Coordinates of C-alpha atoms in Angstrom, one line a residue:
M175 CA -17.2 4.2 43.0
S176 CA -15.5 6.3 40.2
T177 CA -13.2 9.1 40.5
Y178 CA -10.7 11.0 38.4
Y179 CA -7.1 10.8 39.3
N180 CA -4.7 13.7 39.1
P181 CA -1.2 13.4 40.4
Y182 CA -0.8 17.1 41.1
I183 CA -3.6 17.2 43.7
S184 CA -3.6 13.5 44.8
W185 CA -1.1 13.7 47.5
E186 CA -2.6 17.0 48.9
T187 CA -6.0 15.4 49.2
Y188 CA -4.9 11.9 50.5
S189 CA -1.7 12.7 52.3
D190 CA 0.8 10.3 53.8
Y191 CA 1.8 9.9 57.4
H192 CA 3.3 13.4 57.7
I193 CA -0.1 14.9 57.5
R194 CA -1.4 17.0 60.4
Q195 CA -3.7 15.4 63.1
D196 CA -6.6 17.7 62.7
V197 CA -6.6 17.3 58.8
L198 CA -6.6 13.5 59.0
S199 CA -9.2 13.5 61.7
A200 CA -11.5 15.6 59.6
W201 CA -11.1 13.6 56.6
L202 CA -11.7 10.3 58.3
R203 CA -15.0 11.7 60.0
W204 CA -16.2 12.8 56.5
K205 CA -15.2 9.5 54.8
F206 CA -16.8 7.2 57.3
N207 CA -19.6 9.5 58.4
D208 CA -18.7 9.1 62.1
N209 CA -17.9 12.2 64.1
Q210 CA -16.6 10.1 67.0
I211 CA -13.4 9.1 65.2
Q212 CA -10.3 10.5 66.9
V213 CA -6.7 10.5 65.7
H214 CA -3.8 9.8 68.1
V215 CA -0.2 10.5 67.2
S216 CA 2.4 8.1 68.4
V217 CA 5.9 8.8 67.1
A218 CA 8.0 7.0 69.5
P219 CA 7.4 3.3 68.4
I220 CA 8.1 4.3 64.8
R221 CA 11.4 5.8 65.8
A222 CA 12.3 2.8 67.9
V223 CA 11.7 0.5 65.0
H224 CA 13.9 2.6 62.7
Q225 CA 16.7 2.6 65.4
Q226 CA 16.7 -1.2 65.6
L227 CA 17.0 -1.7 61.8
P228 CA 20.5 -1.6 60.1
P229 CA 21.0 1.5 58.1
L230 CA 21.9 -0.4 54.8
N231 CA 19.0 -2.9 55.1
M232 CA 16.2 -0.4 55.2
D233 CA 13.8 -3.1 56.1
F234 CA 11.2 -0.9 57.7
D235 CA 7.4 -1.0 57.2
P236 CA 6.4 -1.9 53.6
H237 CA 3.5 0.6 53.7
D238 CA 6.0 3.3 54.7
R239 CA 8.3 2.3 51.9
L240 CA 5.5 2.3 49.3
L241 CA 4.6 5.9 50.4
D242 CA 8.2 6.9 50.1
V243 CA 8.5 5.7 46.6
C244 CA 5.1 7.3 45.7
R245 CA 6.5 10.6 46.7
N246 CA 9.3 10.0 44.1
Y247 CA 7.0 8.6 41.5
L248 CA 8.6 10.8 38.8
T249 CA 11.6 8.4 38.9
Y250 CA 9.6 5.4 37.7
P251 CA 10.6 2.6 37.2
N252 CA 13.2 3.2 39.8
T253 CA 10.4 3.3 42.4
L254 CA 9.7 -0.6 42.4
L255 CA 10.0 -2.2 45.8
K256 CA 11.1 -5.4 44.0
R257 CA 14.4 -4.6 42.6
L258 CA 15.4 -5.3 39.2
P259 CA 18.8 -4.8 37.4
K260 CA 19.7 -1.2 37.2
N261 CA 20.4 -1.2 33.6
I262 CA 16.9 -2.4 32.8
L263 CA 15.3 0.3 35.0
D264 CA 17.5 3.0 33.4
R265 CA 16.7 1.8 29.9
Y266 CA 13.0 2.0 30.4
Q267 CA 13.3 5.3 32.2
A268 CA 15.3 6.7 29.2
Y269 CA 12.7 5.4 26.6
L270 CA 9.9 6.9 28.6
A271 CA 11.6 10.2 28.8
R272 CA 12.6 10.1 25.0
N273 CA 9.0 9.4 23.9
E274 CA 7.1 11.5 26.4
A275 CA 6.3 14.3 23.9
D276 CA 4.7 12.0 21.4
L277 CA 3.2 9.5 23.9
F278 CA 1.2 11.8 26.1
D279 CA -1.4 14.5 25.7
E280 CA -1.3 16.6 28.9
Y281 CA -4.2 18.9 27.7
R282 CA -6.6 15.8 27.8
A283 CA -5.1 14.3 30.8
R284 CA -7.6 12.1 32.5
I285 CA -7.3 8.5 33.9
L286 CA -10.5 7.0 34.9
L287 CA -10.3 4.8 38.0
W288 CA -13.1 2.5 38.4
E289 CA -13.1 0.7 41.8
A290 CA -15.2 -2.4 43.0
W291 CA -15.6 -2.2 46.7
S292 CA -16.2 -5.2 49.0
G293 CA -18.8 -3.4 51.1
E294 CA -16.8 -3.3 54.2
N295 CA -15.7 -0.1 55.9
N296 CA -12.0 -0.4 55.0
L297 CA -9.7 1.0 52.4
A298 CA -9.1 -2.5 50.7
N299 CA -11.2 -2.5 47.4
V300 CA -11.4 -5.8 45.8
G301 CA -11.2 -4.6 42.2
D302 CA -9.3 -1.6 40.7
N303 CA -9.7 -0.8 36.9
S304 CA -7.6 2.1 35.5
F305 CA -8.7 3.1 31.9
I306 CA -6.4 5.0 29.7
E307 CA -7.6 6.1 26.2
S308 CA -6.6 7.8 23.0
E309 CA -8.6 9.1 20.1
H310 CA -7.3 6.3 17.8
S311 CA -4.5 3.8 17.5
R312 CA -1.9 6.4 16.4
A313 CA -2.9 9.2 18.9
P314 CA -1.3 10.1 22.2
L315 CA -2.8 8.8 25.4
N316 CA -5.1 11.0 27.4
C317 CA -2.8 11.2 30.4
S318 CA 0.4 12.9 31.4
A319 CA 3.6 11.2 32.1
P320 CA 3.4 12.0 35.8
M321 CA 0.0 10.5 36.1
L322 CA 1.1 7.3 34.4
K323 CA 4.2 7.0 36.5
L324 CA 2.1 7.5 39.7
V325 CA -0.4 4.8 38.8
L326 CA 2.3 2.4 37.9
T327 CA 4.4 3.2 41.0
F328 CA 1.3 2.8 43.3
H329 CA 0.4 -0.6 41.9
Q330 CA 4.1 -1.6 41.5
V331 CA 3.7 -2.6 37.8
D332 CA 6.6 -4.3 36.1
P333 CA 8.3 -1.9 33.6
S334 CA 8.0 -4.5 30.8
F335 CA 4.3 -3.2 30.6
L336 CA 5.9 0.1 29.1
D337 CA 6.7 -2.0 25.9
Y338 CA 3.0 -2.1 25.1
I339 CA 2.3 1.6 26.1
F340 CA 5.1 2.6 23.6
T341 CA 3.0 1.2 20.8
F342 CA 0.5 4.2 21.3
G343 CA 1.5 7.9 20.7
D344 CA 1.5 10.4 17.9
Q345 CA 2.8 8.7 14.8
E346 CA 2.1 9.0 11.1
E347 CA 2.4 5.2 10.3
P348 CA 1.6 2.3 12.7
Q349 CA 4.7 0.9 14.3
D350 CA 6.0 -2.2 15.9
A351 CA 4.8 -4.4 12.9
C352 CA 1.5 -5.5 14.5
L353 CA 3.2 -6.6 17.8
S354 CA 1.1 -8.7 20.0
Q355 CA 2.7 -10.4 23.2
F356 CA 2.0 -12.0 26.5
Q357 CA 4.3 -11.7 29.5
S358 CA 4.0 -13.2 33.0
H359 CA 5.9 -12.0 36.1
D360 CA 4.3 -13.7 39.0
A361 CA 5.1 -13.1 42.7
L362 CA 4.0 -16.6 44.0
A363 CA 7.2 -18.1 45.0
I364 CA 8.6 -17.2 48.5
H365 CA 11.7 -15.4 47.1
E366 CA 9.5 -13.5 44.5
R367 CA 6.7 -12.3 46.6
L368 CA 6.0 -8.6 47.1
P369 CA 6.0 -6.8 50.4
F370 CA 3.0 -7.6 52.6
I371 CA 0.9 -4.4 53.0
P372 CA -2.3 -5.2 54.9
Q373 CA -3.3 -1.5 54.9
L374 CA -4.0 -1.7 51.3
G375 CA -5.1 -5.3 51.2
R376 CA -1.9 -6.7 49.6
S377 CA -0.8 -10.1 50.7
G378 CA 2.3 -10.0 48.5
K379 CA 1.4 -13.2 46.8
E380 CA 0.1 -12.2 43.3
I381 CA -0.5 -13.6 39.9
R382 CA 0.8 -10.9 37.5
H383 CA 0.8 -10.8 33.7
S384 CA 0.5 -8.3 30.9
F385 CA -0.5 -8.7 27.2
L386 CA -0.9 -6.7 24.0
L387 CA -3.6 -7.6 21.5
R388 CA -4.6 -6.2 18.2
S389 CA -7.8 -6.5 16.2
V390 CA -9.9 -4.6 13.6
E391 CA -12.6 -2.3 14.4
R392 CA -15.1 -0.6 11.9
V393 CA -14.6 3.1 11.4
P394 CA -17.9 4.7 10.4
E395 CA -16.5 7.9 9.2
A396 CA -14.0 6.1 6.8
T397 CA -14.8 6.3 3.1
S398 CA -12.4 4.1 1.2
W399 CA -11.7 1.3 3.6
P400 CA -14.0 1.0 6.8
W401 CA -11.7 -1.0 9.0
S402 CA -8.8 0.1 11.3
V403 CA -6.3 -1.9 13.3
R404 CA -6.5 -1.1 16.9
Q405 CA -4.2 -2.2 19.8
L406 CA -5.1 -3.1 23.4
A407 CA -2.5 -3.1 26.1
A408 CA -3.6 -4.6 29.6
Y409 CA -1.9 -5.3 32.9
H410 CA -3.5 -7.7 35.3
S411 CA -2.7 -8.8 38.9
F412 CA -4.6 -11.1 41.2
D413 CA -3.9 -11.2 44.8
V414 CA -4.0 -14.9 45.8
G415 CA -4.4 -14.1 49.5
N416 CA -7.5 -12.0 49.4
G417 CA -8.8 -12.0 45.8
R418 CA -8.0 -8.4 45.1
T419 CA -7.8 -7.7 41.4
I420 CA -6.0 -4.9 39.5
W421 CA -6.6 -4.0 35.8
I422 CA -4.8 -1.3 33.9
T423 CA -6.0 -0.9 30.2
A424 CA -4.8 1.3 27.4
K425 CA -6.8 1.4 24.3
G426 CA -7.6 3.7 21.3
N427 CA -11.1 4.4 22.5
D428 CA -13.5 3.8 25.4
L429 CA -14.9 0.5 24.0
M430 CA -13.3 -1.8 26.7
Q431 CA -14.1 0.7 29.5
R432 CA -17.8 0.7 28.6
R433 CA -17.8 -3.1 28.0
I434 CA -16.2 -4.1 31.3
M435 CA -18.4 -1.7 33.3
D436 CA -21.6 -3.0 31.7
D437 CA -20.6 -6.7 32.0
T438 CA -19.6 -6.1 35.5
A439 CA -22.9 -4.6 36.4
D440 CA -24.9 -7.2 34.5
L441 CA -23.2 -10.4 35.1
P442 CA -23.3 -11.8 38.7
A443 CA -20.1 -13.6 38.3
L444 CA -18.3 -10.4 37.7
R445 CA -19.8 -8.3 40.4
A446 CA -17.7 -6.8 43.3
S447 CA -19.6 -8.9 45.9
A448 CA -18.0 -12.0 44.5
G449 CA -14.6 -10.6 45.8
R450 CA -15.4 -11.9 49.3
D451 CA -14.4 -15.4 48.2
V452 CA -11.0 -15.8 46.6
A453 CA -12.1 -18.6 44.2
A454 CA -15.1 -16.6 43.0
S455 CA -12.9 -13.5 42.6
F456 CA -10.5 -15.6 40.6
E457 CA -13.3 -16.8 38.4
A458 CA -14.4 -13.2 37.9
A459 CA -10.9 -12.2 37.0
L460 CA -10.8 -14.9 34.3
G461 CA -14.2 -13.8 33.0
T462 CA -12.9 -10.2 32.6
L463 CA -9.8 -11.7 30.9
L464 CA -12.1 -13.5 28.4
I465 CA -13.8 -10.1 27.6
Y466 CA -10.4 -8.9 26.3
F467 CA -9.7 -12.1 24.4
A468 CA -13.3 -12.1 22.8
W469 CA -12.5 -8.6 21.5
C470 CA -9.6 -9.7 19.5
E471 CA -11.8 -12.2 17.6
E472 CA -15.2 -10.7 17.2
N473 CA -14.8 -8.5 14.1
W474 CA -12.8 -10.7 12.0
R475 CA -15.7 -12.4 10.3
W476 CA -17.0 -9.1 8.8
F477 CA -13.5 -8.0 8.0
V478 CA -12.9 -11.2 5.9
R479 CA -16.2 -10.7 4.2
D480 CA -15.4 -7.1 3.3
I481 CA -12.0 -7.8 2.0
E482 CA -13.4 -10.8 0.0
D483 CA -15.9 -8.5 -1.6
H484 CA -13.2 -6.0 -2.6
I485 CA -11.0 -8.8 -4.1
R486 CA -13.9 -10.3 -6.0
Q487 CA -14.8 -6.9 -7.4
E488 CA -11.3 -6.2 -8.5
L489 CA -10.9 -9.7 -10.1
R490 CA -14.2 -9.8 -11.8
K491 CA -12.9 -7.4 -14.5
A492 CA -9.8 -9.5 -15.2
K493 CA -11.9 -12.7 -15.5
T494 CA -14.7 -11.3 -17.8
V495 CA -13.0 -9.0 -20.1
P496 CA -13.3 -10.2 -23.8
I497 CA -10.0 -11.0 -25.4
D498 CA -9.8 -12.3 -28.9
E499 CA -6.9 -14.3 -30.0
K500 CA -6.7 -13.1 -33.6
P501 CA -5.3 -9.6 -34.3
Y502 CA -7.7 -7.3 -35.9
F503 CA -5.2 -5.8 -38.5
T504 CA -6.7 -4.3 -41.8
N505 CA -6.3 -6.6 -44.8
V506 CA -3.4 -4.9 -46.7
P507 CA -2.7 -6.2 -50.3
Q508 CA 0.8 -6.9 -51.4
K509 CA 2.5 -4.0 -53.2
M510 CA 2.3 -4.2 -57.0
N511 CA 4.9 -3.0 -59.4
T512 CA 4.9 0.8 -59.5
G513 CA 7.3 1.2 -62.4
L514 CA 10.4 1.2 -60.4
T515 CA 13.0 -1.5 -60.1
T516 CA 15.7 -1.7 -57.5
S517 CA 18.9 -3.6 -57.5
S518 CA 21.2 -3.6 -54.4
K519 CA 24.3 -5.6 -53.6
S520 CA 24.8 -6.1 -49.9
S521 CA 27.7 -8.5 -50.1
H522 CA 30.2 -5.7 -50.1
N523 CA 28.2 -3.2 -48.2
P524 CA 28.4 -3.5 -44.4
W525 CA 25.8 -0.8 -43.8
N526 CA 23.2 -2.5 -46.2
Y527 CA 22.3 0.8 -47.9
P528 CA 21.5 0.8 -51.7
E529 CA 24.6 0.9 -53.8
K530 CA 22.7 1.8 -56.9
I531 CA 20.0 4.3 -57.2
P532 CA 16.9 2.9 -58.8
E533 CA 17.0 3.3 -62.6
K534 CA 14.3 5.0 -64.5
R535 CA 12.5 3.2 -67.1
D536 CA 12.4 4.5 -70.7
I537 CA 10.6 7.7 -70.6
F538 CA 8.4 6.9 -73.6
S539 CA 7.4 3.5 -72.0
S540 CA 6.4 5.6 -69.1
F541 CA 4.6 8.0 -71.4
R542 CA 2.7 5.1 -73.0
R543 CA 1.8 3.8 -69.6
L544 CA 0.4 7.2 -68.7
S545 CA -1.6 7.3 -71.9
R546 CA -3.8 4.5 -70.4
P547 CA -6.9 5.4 -68.6
S548 CA -6.5 6.2 -65.0
W549 CA -8.7 3.3 -63.8
H550 CA -6.3 0.9 -65.4
T551 CA -3.3 2.2 -63.6
P552 CA -1.6 -0.6 -61.6
S553 CA -1.3 0.1 -58.0
G554 CA -0.7 -1.7 -54.8
F555 CA -3.8 0.1 -53.3
D556 CA -6.3 -0.7 -56.0
V557 CA -8.1 -3.2 -53.7
P558 CA -11.4 -4.5 -55.0
P559 CA -14.2 -3.4 -52.7
P560 CA -15.2 -5.9 -50.1
P561 CA -18.3 -8.0 -50.7
P562 CA -21.4 -6.9 -48.9
P563 CA -22.0 -8.2 -45.5
P564 CA -24.2 -11.2 -45.3
P565 CA -27.6 -10.6 -44.0
P566 CA -28.1 -11.0 -40.2
G567 CA -28.2 -14.6 -39.2
H568 CA -27.0 -15.9 -42.5
G569 CA -24.9 -19.0 -42.0
Q570 CA -25.5 -19.1 -38.2
P571 CA -27.9 -20.9 -36.1
A572 CA -31.2 -19.3 -35.5
G573 CA -31.2 -16.9 -32.7
Q574 CA -27.5 -16.3 -32.7
A575 CA -26.3 -12.9 -33.5
R576 CA -23.2 -12.3 -35.4
R577 CA -20.3 -11.7 -33.2
E578 CA -19.1 -8.2 -33.5
M579 CA -15.4 -7.3 -33.6
P580 CA -14.5 -5.9 -30.1
D581 CA -13.1 -2.4 -29.7
D582 CA -9.4 -2.2 -30.3
T583 CA -9.2 0.0 -27.1
L584 CA -11.3 -2.2 -24.9
V585 CA -8.5 -3.4 -22.8
L586 CA -7.0 0.0 -22.6
K587 CA -10.3 1.3 -21.2
I588 CA -10.9 -1.4 -18.7
F589 CA -7.3 -2.0 -17.2
S590 CA -4.9 0.4 -15.7
Y591 CA -2.1 0.4 -13.3
K592 CA -4.4 1.8 -10.6
D593 CA -6.1 -1.5 -10.6
L594 CA -3.0 -3.3 -9.8
Q595 CA -2.2 -0.8 -7.1
K596 CA -5.6 -1.7 -5.5
L597 CA -4.7 -5.4 -5.6
I598 CA -1.3 -4.6 -4.0
S599 CA -3.0 -2.6 -1.3
L600 CA -5.4 -5.5 -0.6
G601 CA -2.5 -7.8 -0.5
E602 CA -0.8 -5.6 2.1
R603 CA -3.9 -5.6 4.2
L604 CA -4.2 -9.4 3.9
E605 CA -0.5 -9.8 5.1
E606 CA -1.1 -7.5 8.0
S607 CA -4.2 -9.3 9.0
L608 CA -2.5 -12.7 8.9
L609 CA 0.3 -11.4 11.0
I610 CA -2.1 -9.9 13.6
I611 CA -4.1 -13.2 13.8
N612 CA -0.9 -15.3 14.1
L613 CA 0.4 -13.2 16.9
N614 CA -2.9 -13.0 18.7
L615 CA -3.0 -16.9 18.5
R616 CA 0.3 -17.0 20.2
V617 CA -0.9 -14.7 23.0
L618 CA -4.0 -16.9 23.6
Q619 CA -2.0 -20.0 23.4
N620 CA 0.6 -18.6 25.9
A621 CA -2.2 -17.5 28.2
C622 CA -3.7 -21.0 28.3
E623 CA -0.2 -22.6 28.9
Y624 CA 0.4 -20.0 31.7
Y625 CA -2.7 -20.8 33.5
Q626 CA -2.2 -24.5 33.0
R627 CA 1.2 -24.1 34.6
L628 CA -0.5 -22.1 37.3
A629 CA -2.9 -25.0 37.9
D630 CA 0.1 -27.4 38.1
S631 CA 2.0 -25.2 40.5
E632 CA 2.5 -25.8 44.2
D633 CA 3.2 -22.1 44.9
I634 CA -0.4 -21.1 45.2
G635 CA -1.1 -23.7 47.9
K636 CA -3.2 -26.9 47.7
E637 CA -6.4 -25.6 49.0
I638 CA -6.4 -22.6 46.6
K639 CA -5.1 -24.8 43.8
Q640 CA -8.0 -27.1 44.0
R641 CA -10.5 -24.2 44.0
F642 CA -8.8 -22.7 40.9
V643 CA -8.6 -25.8 38.7
K644 CA -12.3 -25.7 37.7
S645 CA -12.2 -22.1 36.8
I646 CA -9.0 -22.6 34.9
A647 CA -10.4 -25.5 33.0
Q648 CA -13.5 -23.5 31.9
F649 CA -11.3 -20.6 31.0
Q650 CA -9.2 -22.8 28.7
V651 CA -12.2 -24.3 27.0
K652 CA -13.6 -20.8 26.2
T653 CA -10.1 -19.6 25.1
R654 CA -9.6 -22.5 22.9
G655 CA -13.0 -21.8 21.3
I656 CA -11.7 -18.3 20.4
I657 CA -8.5 -19.7 19.2
E658 CA -10.5 -22.1 16.8
N659 CA -12.5 -19.1 15.5
L660 CA -9.2 -17.2 14.8
E661 CA -7.7 -20.2 13.1
T662 CA -10.9 -20.4 10.9
R663 CA -10.4 -16.7 9.9
Q664 CA -6.8 -17.4 9.4
M665 CA -7.6 -20.2 6.8
Q666 CA -10.0 -18.0 5.1
L667 CA -7.4 -15.2 4.8
L668 CA -4.9 -17.8 3.5
S669 CA -7.3 -18.8 0.8
L670 CA -8.0 -15.1 -0.2
R671 CA -4.3 -14.5 -0.3
K672 CA -3.8 -17.5 -2.8
R673 CA -6.7 -16.1 -4.9
L674 CA -5.2 -12.6 -4.7
E675 CA -1.8 -13.8 -5.9
E676 CA -3.4 -15.6 -8.8
G677 CA -5.4 -12.5 -9.6
K678 CA -2.3 -10.4 -9.5
A679 CA -0.5 -12.7 -11.9
L680 CA -3.5 -12.4 -14.2
F681 CA -3.6 -8.7 -13.9
E682 CA 0.1 -8.5 -14.8
S683 CA -0.5 -10.6 -17.8
L684 CA -3.3 -8.5 -18.8
L685 CA -1.2 -5.4 -18.4
Q686 CA 1.5 -7.0 -20.5
Y687 CA -1.2 -7.8 -23.1
R688 CA -2.3 -4.1 -22.7
G689 CA 1.2 -3.0 -23.6
L690 CA 1.2 -5.3 -26.7
E691 CA -2.1 -3.9 -27.6
V692 CA -0.8 -0.4 -27.4
G693 CA 2.0 -1.4 -29.6
R694 CA -0.2 -3.1 -32.0
I695 CA -2.5 -0.1 -32.2
F696 CA 0.4 2.2 -32.8
A697 CA 1.8 -0.1 -35.4
E698 CA -1.4 -0.4 -37.2
H699 CA -1.7 3.3 -37.3
G700 CA 1.9 3.6 -38.4
H701 CA 1.2 1.0 -41.1
K702 CA -1.8 3.0 -42.3
S703 CA 0.2 6.1 -42.4
A704 CA 2.9 4.4 -44.4
L705 CA 0.4 3.1 -46.9
V706 CA -0.9 6.7 -47.2
M707 CA 2.5 8.0 -47.8
Q708 CA 3.4 5.2 -50.3
N709 CA 0.2 6.1 -52.3
I710 CA 1.2 9.8 -52.2
A711 CA 4.7 8.8 -53.3
Y712 CA 3.2 6.7 -56.2
R713 CA 1.1 9.5 -57.3
T714 CA 4.0 11.9 -57.1
E715 CA 6.0 9.5 -59.2
Q716 CA 3.3 9.4 -61.8
E717 CA 3.1 13.3 -61.9
T718 CA 6.8 13.5 -62.2
V719 CA 6.9 11.2 -65.2
T720 CA 4.2 13.4 -66.7
V721 CA 6.2 16.5 -66.1
R722 CA 9.3 15.0 -67.6
V723 CA 7.3 13.9 -70.7
I724 CA 5.9 17.4 -71.1
T725 CA 9.5 18.7 -70.6
V726 CA 10.8 16.6 -73.5
I727 CA 8.0 17.6 -75.8
T728 CA 8.7 21.2 -74.9
L729 CA 12.3 20.8 -75.6
L730 CA 11.6 19.3 -78.9
F731 CA 9.3 22.0 -80.1
L732 CA 10.7 25.0 -78.3
P733 CA 13.7 25.7 -80.7
A734 CA 11.6 25.2 -83.8
T735 CA 9.0 27.6 -82.4
F736 CA 11.8 30.0 -81.5
L737 CA 13.2 30.0 -84.9
S738 CA 9.9 30.3 -86.6
S739 CA 9.2 33.4 -84.5
F740 CA 12.7 34.7 -85.2
F741 CA 12.3 34.3 -89.1
Q742 CA 9.0 36.0 -89.0
S743 CA 10.0 38.9 -86.9
G744 CA 11.4 40.8 -89.9
I745 CA 14.9 40.8 -88.9
I746 CA 15.7 38.7 -92.1
D747 CA 14.2 39.9 -95.3
W748 CA 12.5 37.3 -97.5
D749 CA 11.2 37.8 -101.1
D750 CA 7.6 37.2 -100.9
A751 CA 7.1 37.9 -104.5
A752 CA 9.3 34.8 -105.6
S753 CA 7.6 31.7 -106.5
I754 CA 6.8 29.0 -104.0
G755 CA 9.3 26.2 -103.8
F756 CA 11.7 24.4 -101.8
R757 CA 14.5 26.5 -100.8
A758 CA 17.4 24.4 -99.9
D759 CA 19.6 27.2 -98.6
A760 CA 16.8 28.4 -96.2
F761 CA 16.2 24.8 -95.0
R762 CA 19.9 24.2 -94.4
L763 CA 20.1 27.5 -92.4
F764 CA 16.9 26.5 -90.4
M765 CA 18.5 23.0 -89.7
A766 CA 21.9 24.5 -89.0
I767 CA 20.4 26.6 -86.2
C768 CA 17.6 24.5 -84.9
V769 CA 19.2 21.2 -84.6
P770 CA 22.1 22.4 -82.5
F771 CA 19.7 24.3 -80.3
T772 CA 17.6 21.4 -79.7
A773 CA 20.5 19.0 -79.1
A774 CA 22.0 21.6 -76.7
A775 CA 18.7 21.8 -74.7
L776 CA 18.2 18.1 -74.4
I777 CA 21.9 17.5 -73.4
G778 CA 21.7 20.4 -70.9
W779 CA 18.5 18.8 -69.4
L780 CA 19.9 15.4 -69.2
V781 CA 23.2 16.6 -67.7
T782 CA 21.3 18.7 -65.0
N783 CA 19.0 15.8 -64.2
K784 CA 21.9 13.4 -63.9
W785 CA 23.9 15.8 -61.8
G786 CA 20.9 16.2 -59.4
D787 CA 20.6 12.4 -59.0
L788 CA 24.2 12.0 -58.3
R789 CA 24.2 14.7 -55.7
S790 CA 21.1 13.1 -54.0
R791 CA 22.7 9.8 -54.0
R792 CA 25.9 11.1 -52.5
K793 CA 24.1 13.1 -49.9
S794 CA 22.0 9.9 -48.9
L795 CA 25.2 7.9 -48.8
E796 CA 26.9 10.4 -46.4
D797 CA 23.9 10.6 -44.1
T798 CA 23.7 6.8 -43.9
T799 CA 27.3 6.4 -43.2
A800 CA 27.3 9.1 -40.5
T801 CA 24.3 7.6 -38.8
M802 CA 25.7 4.1 -38.7
Q803 CA 29.1 5.5 -37.4
A804 CA 27.2 7.3 -34.6
L805 CA 25.4 4.1 -33.7
L806 CA 28.7 2.1 -33.5
T807 CA 30.3 4.8 -31.5
Q808 CA 27.4 4.8 -29.0
Q809 CA 27.5 1.0 -28.8
Q810 CA 31.1 1.0 -28.0
K811 CA 30.6 3.5 -25.3
D812 CA 27.6 1.7 -23.8
P813 CA 28.3 -2.1 -24.4
P814 CA 25.4 -4.3 -23.7
V815 CA 25.2 -5.8 -20.2

């Protein structure tokens, strides 16, 4: 029988003992299809019982007490019949109120109650399953806070189960660090037993525990990573007296709901008819528990395979990239003499700048050098052409092609920091998976130890104990098989983590090499630019020498040309009729005027050139001194650590 539970109408439909006689009579006749049922009201015996009890003890009928606390279900966990320390109850109540907005989705409120009946005409069903869902592991539950409080109050669930419920709710990032846990809170000992309520089939002697498991499930709509971590919170109680079983399950989808319903319908050992026998019902409860345990192991094989494929794909580039040990710098010849000589004295110069400007060679020697053909000009860049490449296969074994020089930017094209980020992301998934498996192993081991202690306990009675031992042994064997499978996945993930760490180290080395490659490429381009600039400077120097030679020649012939033009202009009258001969007075006049003019022009040019050189040297000296002083000042302000 399945029905949907709503706390706002539940107590109007199934009312307590304050209901009217005609309403209860009509409901019972409809429920059991018997129009002969009659309801009689007897108030005096109840009042007599209440009058005989001390007012502070409140030891009246447990069924009435349960109905009373169910009316006040909004105050859960203060509605437990088995009292706990008040500070614990108040703490859980405050946590529940504080997280209520993110934990529940009232617009999708629906708790599925699936009940397995024994077939008898009574209200004591042998199996109750309450399923609470959410869209995914970080979504709110599809119930309201009053609905959950009512269910937990009616089944008298220990408030520690709320620790597992709090892992759900609306959250941007997963919380509680992959928490998985197992807790037991039995009611087997005499002083720990719950109230005896025969109307509900509760003997008060119950096995109770709750657990939280996590596993990975494939998400079909995911694009980048197809796996998602899902949690499963479950509460279980088994009545040792009559075999009544309670399950409350909260999960991020309806997988466990469909699985338990299908398995219970298909497997005879899990059917409700087995509830007539306590031992068979206990075996069915353990079988249901194994369904939960099998879920936490079933998908890890495929998860390990997928993450291994991702790691292999990322590391393949690092292991197969061609890296040559020799740098591929261009062969640069040594600089030859360009006609400049430098002399510097650094013994008394703290800044290591040139104390003497390079001296020019003799102008006429430069002129002689320029008079040579241009193809004989010595230069540091007159590199003979490289020899022609050998024919293919020359000097190599047959069938072996000549190795080509790899592209300088090959490493830059293949590797990037995005690849390292992918490896870091895979490492985080590995660590998360290992933590989940380790905590799941603890849950399964604690469950085995718990049921072993239960088999050794005397609180359940010798007769029931003997009937439970075989079921517990089979349960432990199957659980240990699940543990061994999880340990195998754990070893696989540990091996992958080691490979990933080695791959990350290789990637970091390659990224360092990539940085060196970037520096090398920039250095080579800078070196080539420097060579070009040096060639330009050399040619400029040649042109400068040429200009200076032309200037000297011009200065030598300009005064004479000027005087020739002056004497021929008619300003001075010469006697053209006179006989041709050497005129000493005219020659003296010419030399008296031409030589001083020529000497003055040369001296003026030399003085101007020298003054320009001194000015350039003084400016270079001042700039170098200012730069070094600024560097020293900055170094004093920011001393090295």
